[in-house]
CSV table of C-alpha atoms in Angstrom, one decimal:
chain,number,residue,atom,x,y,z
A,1,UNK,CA,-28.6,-15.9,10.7
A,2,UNK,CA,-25.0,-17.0,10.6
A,3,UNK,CA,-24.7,-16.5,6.6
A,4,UNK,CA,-26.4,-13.0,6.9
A,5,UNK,CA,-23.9,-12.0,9.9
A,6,UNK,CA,-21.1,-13.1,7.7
A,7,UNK,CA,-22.6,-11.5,4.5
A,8,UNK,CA,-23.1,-8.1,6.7
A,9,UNK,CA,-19.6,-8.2,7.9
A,10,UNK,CA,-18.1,-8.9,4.7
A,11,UNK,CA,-20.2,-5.8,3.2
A,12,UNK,CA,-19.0,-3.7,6.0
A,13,UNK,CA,-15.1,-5.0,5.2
A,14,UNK,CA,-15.3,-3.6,1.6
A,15,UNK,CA,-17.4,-0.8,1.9
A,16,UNK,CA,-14.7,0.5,4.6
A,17,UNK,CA,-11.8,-0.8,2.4
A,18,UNK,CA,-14.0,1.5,-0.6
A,19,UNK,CA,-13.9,4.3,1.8
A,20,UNK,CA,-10.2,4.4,2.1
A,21,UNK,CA,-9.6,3.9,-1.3
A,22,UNK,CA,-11.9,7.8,-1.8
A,23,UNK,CA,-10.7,9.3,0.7
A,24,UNK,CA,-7.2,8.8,-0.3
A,25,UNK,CA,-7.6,10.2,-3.6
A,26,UNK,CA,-9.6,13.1,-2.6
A,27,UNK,CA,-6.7,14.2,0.0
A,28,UNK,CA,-4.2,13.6,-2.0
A,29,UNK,CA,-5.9,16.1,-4.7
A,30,UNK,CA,-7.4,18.6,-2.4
A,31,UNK,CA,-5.5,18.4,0.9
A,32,UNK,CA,-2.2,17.5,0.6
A,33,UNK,CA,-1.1,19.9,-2.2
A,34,UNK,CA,-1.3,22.6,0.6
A,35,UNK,CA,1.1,21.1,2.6
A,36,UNK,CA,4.5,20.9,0.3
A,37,UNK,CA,8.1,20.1,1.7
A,38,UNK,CA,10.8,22.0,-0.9
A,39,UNK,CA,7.9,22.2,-3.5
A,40,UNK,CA,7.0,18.7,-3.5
A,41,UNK,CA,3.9,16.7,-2.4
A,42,UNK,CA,3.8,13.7,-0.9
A,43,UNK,CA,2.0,10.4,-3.0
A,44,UNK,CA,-0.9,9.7,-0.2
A,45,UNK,CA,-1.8,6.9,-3.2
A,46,UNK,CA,1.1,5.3,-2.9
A,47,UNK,CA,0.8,4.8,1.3
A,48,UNK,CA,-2.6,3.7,0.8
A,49,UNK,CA,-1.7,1.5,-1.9
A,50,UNK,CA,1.2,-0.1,0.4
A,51,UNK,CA,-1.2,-0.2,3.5
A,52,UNK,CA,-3.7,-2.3,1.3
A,53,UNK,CA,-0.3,-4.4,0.5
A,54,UNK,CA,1.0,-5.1,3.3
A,55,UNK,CA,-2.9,-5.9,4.8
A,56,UNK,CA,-4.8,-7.7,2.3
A,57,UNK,CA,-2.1,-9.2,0.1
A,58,UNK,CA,-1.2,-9.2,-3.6
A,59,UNK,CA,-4.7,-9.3,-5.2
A,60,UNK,CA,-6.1,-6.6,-3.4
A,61,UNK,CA,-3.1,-4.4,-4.2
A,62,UNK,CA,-3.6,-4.9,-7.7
A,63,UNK,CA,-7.2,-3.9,-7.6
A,64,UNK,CA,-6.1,-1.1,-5.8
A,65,UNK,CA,-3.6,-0.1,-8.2
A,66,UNK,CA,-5.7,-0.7,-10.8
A,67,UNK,CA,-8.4,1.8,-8.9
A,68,UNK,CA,-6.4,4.7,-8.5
A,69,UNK,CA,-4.8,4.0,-11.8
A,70,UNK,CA,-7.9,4.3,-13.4
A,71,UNK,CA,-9.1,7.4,-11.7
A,72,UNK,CA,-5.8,9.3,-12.4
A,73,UNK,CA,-5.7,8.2,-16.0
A,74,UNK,CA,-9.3,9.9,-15.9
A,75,UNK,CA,-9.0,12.9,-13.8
A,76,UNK,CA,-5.2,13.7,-14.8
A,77,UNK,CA,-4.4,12.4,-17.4
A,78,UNK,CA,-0.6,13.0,-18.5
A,79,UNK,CA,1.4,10.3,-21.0
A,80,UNK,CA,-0.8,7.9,-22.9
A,81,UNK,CA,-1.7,4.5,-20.4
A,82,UNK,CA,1.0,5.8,-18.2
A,83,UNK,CA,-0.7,5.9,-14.9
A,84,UNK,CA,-2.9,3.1,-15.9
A,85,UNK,CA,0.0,0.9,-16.3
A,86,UNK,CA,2.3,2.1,-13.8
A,87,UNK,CA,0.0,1.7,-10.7
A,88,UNK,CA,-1.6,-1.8,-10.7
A,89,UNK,CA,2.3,-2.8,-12.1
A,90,UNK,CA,4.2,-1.1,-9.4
A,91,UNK,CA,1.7,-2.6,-6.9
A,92,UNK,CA,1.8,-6.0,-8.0
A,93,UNK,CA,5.9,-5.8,-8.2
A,94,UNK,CA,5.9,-4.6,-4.2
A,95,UNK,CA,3.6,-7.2,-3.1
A,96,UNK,CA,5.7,-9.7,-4.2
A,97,UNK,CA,8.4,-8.5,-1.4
A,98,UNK,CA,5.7,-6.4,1.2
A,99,UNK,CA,2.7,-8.9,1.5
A,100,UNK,CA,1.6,-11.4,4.1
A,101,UNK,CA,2.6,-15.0,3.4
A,102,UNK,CA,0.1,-17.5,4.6
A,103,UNK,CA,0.5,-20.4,6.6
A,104,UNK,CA,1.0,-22.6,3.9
A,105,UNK,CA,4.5,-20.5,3.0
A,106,UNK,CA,5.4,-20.0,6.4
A,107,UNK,CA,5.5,-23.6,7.4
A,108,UNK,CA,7.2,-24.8,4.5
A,109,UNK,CA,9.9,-22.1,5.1
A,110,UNK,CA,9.8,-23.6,8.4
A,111,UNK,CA,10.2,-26.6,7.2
A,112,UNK,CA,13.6,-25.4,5.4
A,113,UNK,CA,14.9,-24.6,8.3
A,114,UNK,CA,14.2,-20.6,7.7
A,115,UNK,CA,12.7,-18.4,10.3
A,116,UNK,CA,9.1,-18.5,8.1
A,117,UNK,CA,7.3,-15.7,9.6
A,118,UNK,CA,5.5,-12.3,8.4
A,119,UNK,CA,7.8,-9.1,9.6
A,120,UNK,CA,6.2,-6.6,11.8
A,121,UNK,CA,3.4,-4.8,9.4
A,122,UNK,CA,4.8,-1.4,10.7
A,123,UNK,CA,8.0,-2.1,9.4
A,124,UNK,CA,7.3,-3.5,5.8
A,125,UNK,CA,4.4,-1.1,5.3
A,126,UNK,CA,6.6,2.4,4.5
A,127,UNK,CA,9.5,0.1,2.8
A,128,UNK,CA,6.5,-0.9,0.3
A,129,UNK,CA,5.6,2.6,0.3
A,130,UNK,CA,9.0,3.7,0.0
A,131,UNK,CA,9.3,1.2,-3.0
A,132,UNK,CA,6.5,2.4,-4.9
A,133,UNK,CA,7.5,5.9,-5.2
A,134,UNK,CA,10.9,4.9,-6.1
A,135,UNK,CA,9.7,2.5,-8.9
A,136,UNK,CA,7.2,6.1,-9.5
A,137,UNK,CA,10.1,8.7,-9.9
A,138,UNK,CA,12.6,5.7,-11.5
A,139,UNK,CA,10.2,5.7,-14.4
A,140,UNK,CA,9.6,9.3,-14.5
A,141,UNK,CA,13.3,10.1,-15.0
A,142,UNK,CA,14.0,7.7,-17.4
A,143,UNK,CA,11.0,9.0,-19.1
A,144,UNK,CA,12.6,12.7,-19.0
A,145,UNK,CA,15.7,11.1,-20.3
A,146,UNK,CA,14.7,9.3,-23.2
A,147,UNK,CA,12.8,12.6,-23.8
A,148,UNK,CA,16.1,14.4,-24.0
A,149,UNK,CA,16.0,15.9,-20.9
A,150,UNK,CA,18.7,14.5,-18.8
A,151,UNK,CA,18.0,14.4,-14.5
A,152,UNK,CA,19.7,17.6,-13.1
A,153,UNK,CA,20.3,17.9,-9.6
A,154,UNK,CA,17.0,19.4,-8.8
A,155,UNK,CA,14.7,16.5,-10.5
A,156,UNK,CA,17.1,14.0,-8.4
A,157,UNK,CA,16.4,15.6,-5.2
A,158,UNK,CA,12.5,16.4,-5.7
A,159,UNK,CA,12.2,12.1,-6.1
A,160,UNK,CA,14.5,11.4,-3.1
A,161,UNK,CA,12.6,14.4,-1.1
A,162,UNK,CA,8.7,12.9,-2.9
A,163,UNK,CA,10.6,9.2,-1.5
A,164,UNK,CA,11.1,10.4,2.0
A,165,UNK,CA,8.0,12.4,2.5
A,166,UNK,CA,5.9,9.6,1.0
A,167,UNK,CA,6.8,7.1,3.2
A,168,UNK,CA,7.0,9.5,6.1
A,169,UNK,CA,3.1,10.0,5.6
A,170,UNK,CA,2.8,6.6,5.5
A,171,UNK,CA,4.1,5.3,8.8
A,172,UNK,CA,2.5,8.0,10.4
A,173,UNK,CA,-1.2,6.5,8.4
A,174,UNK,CA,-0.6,2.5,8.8
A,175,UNK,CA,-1.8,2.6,12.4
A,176,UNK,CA,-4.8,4.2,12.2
A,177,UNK,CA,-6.1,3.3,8.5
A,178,UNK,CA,-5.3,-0.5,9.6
A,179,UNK,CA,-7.2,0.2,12.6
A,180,UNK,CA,-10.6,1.9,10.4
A,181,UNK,CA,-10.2,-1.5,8.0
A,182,UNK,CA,-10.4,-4.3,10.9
A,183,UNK,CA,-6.6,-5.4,11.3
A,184,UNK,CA,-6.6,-6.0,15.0
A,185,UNK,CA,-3.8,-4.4,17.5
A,186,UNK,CA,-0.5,-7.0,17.8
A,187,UNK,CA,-1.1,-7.0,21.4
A,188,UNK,CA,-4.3,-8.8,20.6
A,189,UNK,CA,-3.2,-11.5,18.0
A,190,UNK,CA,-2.9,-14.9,19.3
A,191,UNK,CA,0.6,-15.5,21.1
A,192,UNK,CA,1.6,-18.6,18.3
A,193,UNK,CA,0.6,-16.6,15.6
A,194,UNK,CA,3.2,-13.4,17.3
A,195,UNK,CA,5.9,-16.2,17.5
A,196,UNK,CA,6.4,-16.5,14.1
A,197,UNK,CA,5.3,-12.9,13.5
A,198,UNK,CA,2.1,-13.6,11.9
A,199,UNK,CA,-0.6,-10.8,11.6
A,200,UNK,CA,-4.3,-12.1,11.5
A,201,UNK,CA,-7.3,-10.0,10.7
């Protein structure tokens, strides 16, 4: 019974983590392109992307990457491979900086003398988002440029604006999105784990 309960429960943990990953891509297509700030929509992709980060770690933010970078390569397709590339990349790159350490890391930082904790998930979740669209708009400048279309004013403040707004959606998502996938509330993660600013699941 034990191996079916955990079974069932690890079903339940990637059907909901599927959901997510849907539901993101259908609201940023047919939801959020209704609600612009100075012509420009925010990337709901990238704050899921960055949630998934910053929750599950570097392997499920490639997958995820991978995901939406496949679908958009599909549905909207625009330069050759580019979103293909550029998502599961990009995601990979932030995890690096965005994504739980485990134990193992912490307590050799520790061990160093180094504080060796995980920062508050509320905080590095919009940075990683925050990152992605800036790796995002980096790339599609220097695209426009090597195109022969130098950045004008207007292009620069569309990205910063797309930047902003992004990672604005984001923090106002990591709460309840972490909530739907299973992270528990940091008011009821073990007091030596909070110490060192660990997040368990």
């Amino acid at each position: 019974m034990r191996l079916l309960s955990s079974l069932w429960h690890a079903f339940l943990r990637q059907l909901r983590l599927l959901i997510v990953l849907l539901l993101g891509y259908l609201f940023q297509v047919c939801v959020l392109p209704s609600f612009p700030i100075a012509d420009v929509t925010p990337s709901l992709i990238f704050a899921v992307i960055a949630i998934i980060t910053v929750g599950y770690g570097r392997l499920r933010a490639l997958w995820a990457g991978a995901f939406y970078g496949i679908i958009l390569e599909t549905m909207m397709p625009t330069i050759n491979l580019f979103n293909l590339a550029l998502y599961p990349i990009a995601a990979l790159f932030c995890s690096a900086f965005f994504a739980d350490r485990s134990e193992t890391q912490l307590e050799y930082e520790r061990s160093l003398g180094r504080p060796g904790r995980n920062w508050n998930p509320y905080l590095r979740t919009p940075l990683c988002c925050m990152l992605n669209v800036l790796i995002y708009e980096i790339v599609n400048i220097a695209y426009m440029y090597l195109g022969g279309n130098p950045p004008t004013p207007d292009v620069l403040g569309r990205a910063a604006v797309n930047i902003m707004y992004s990672s604005a959606l984001c923090m106002a998502l990591a709460w309840p999105i972490r909530r739907f996938l299973g992270f528990r509330r940091l008011k009821e993660e073990n007091p030596a784990a909070m110490r060192f600013g660990y997040q368990q699941r």
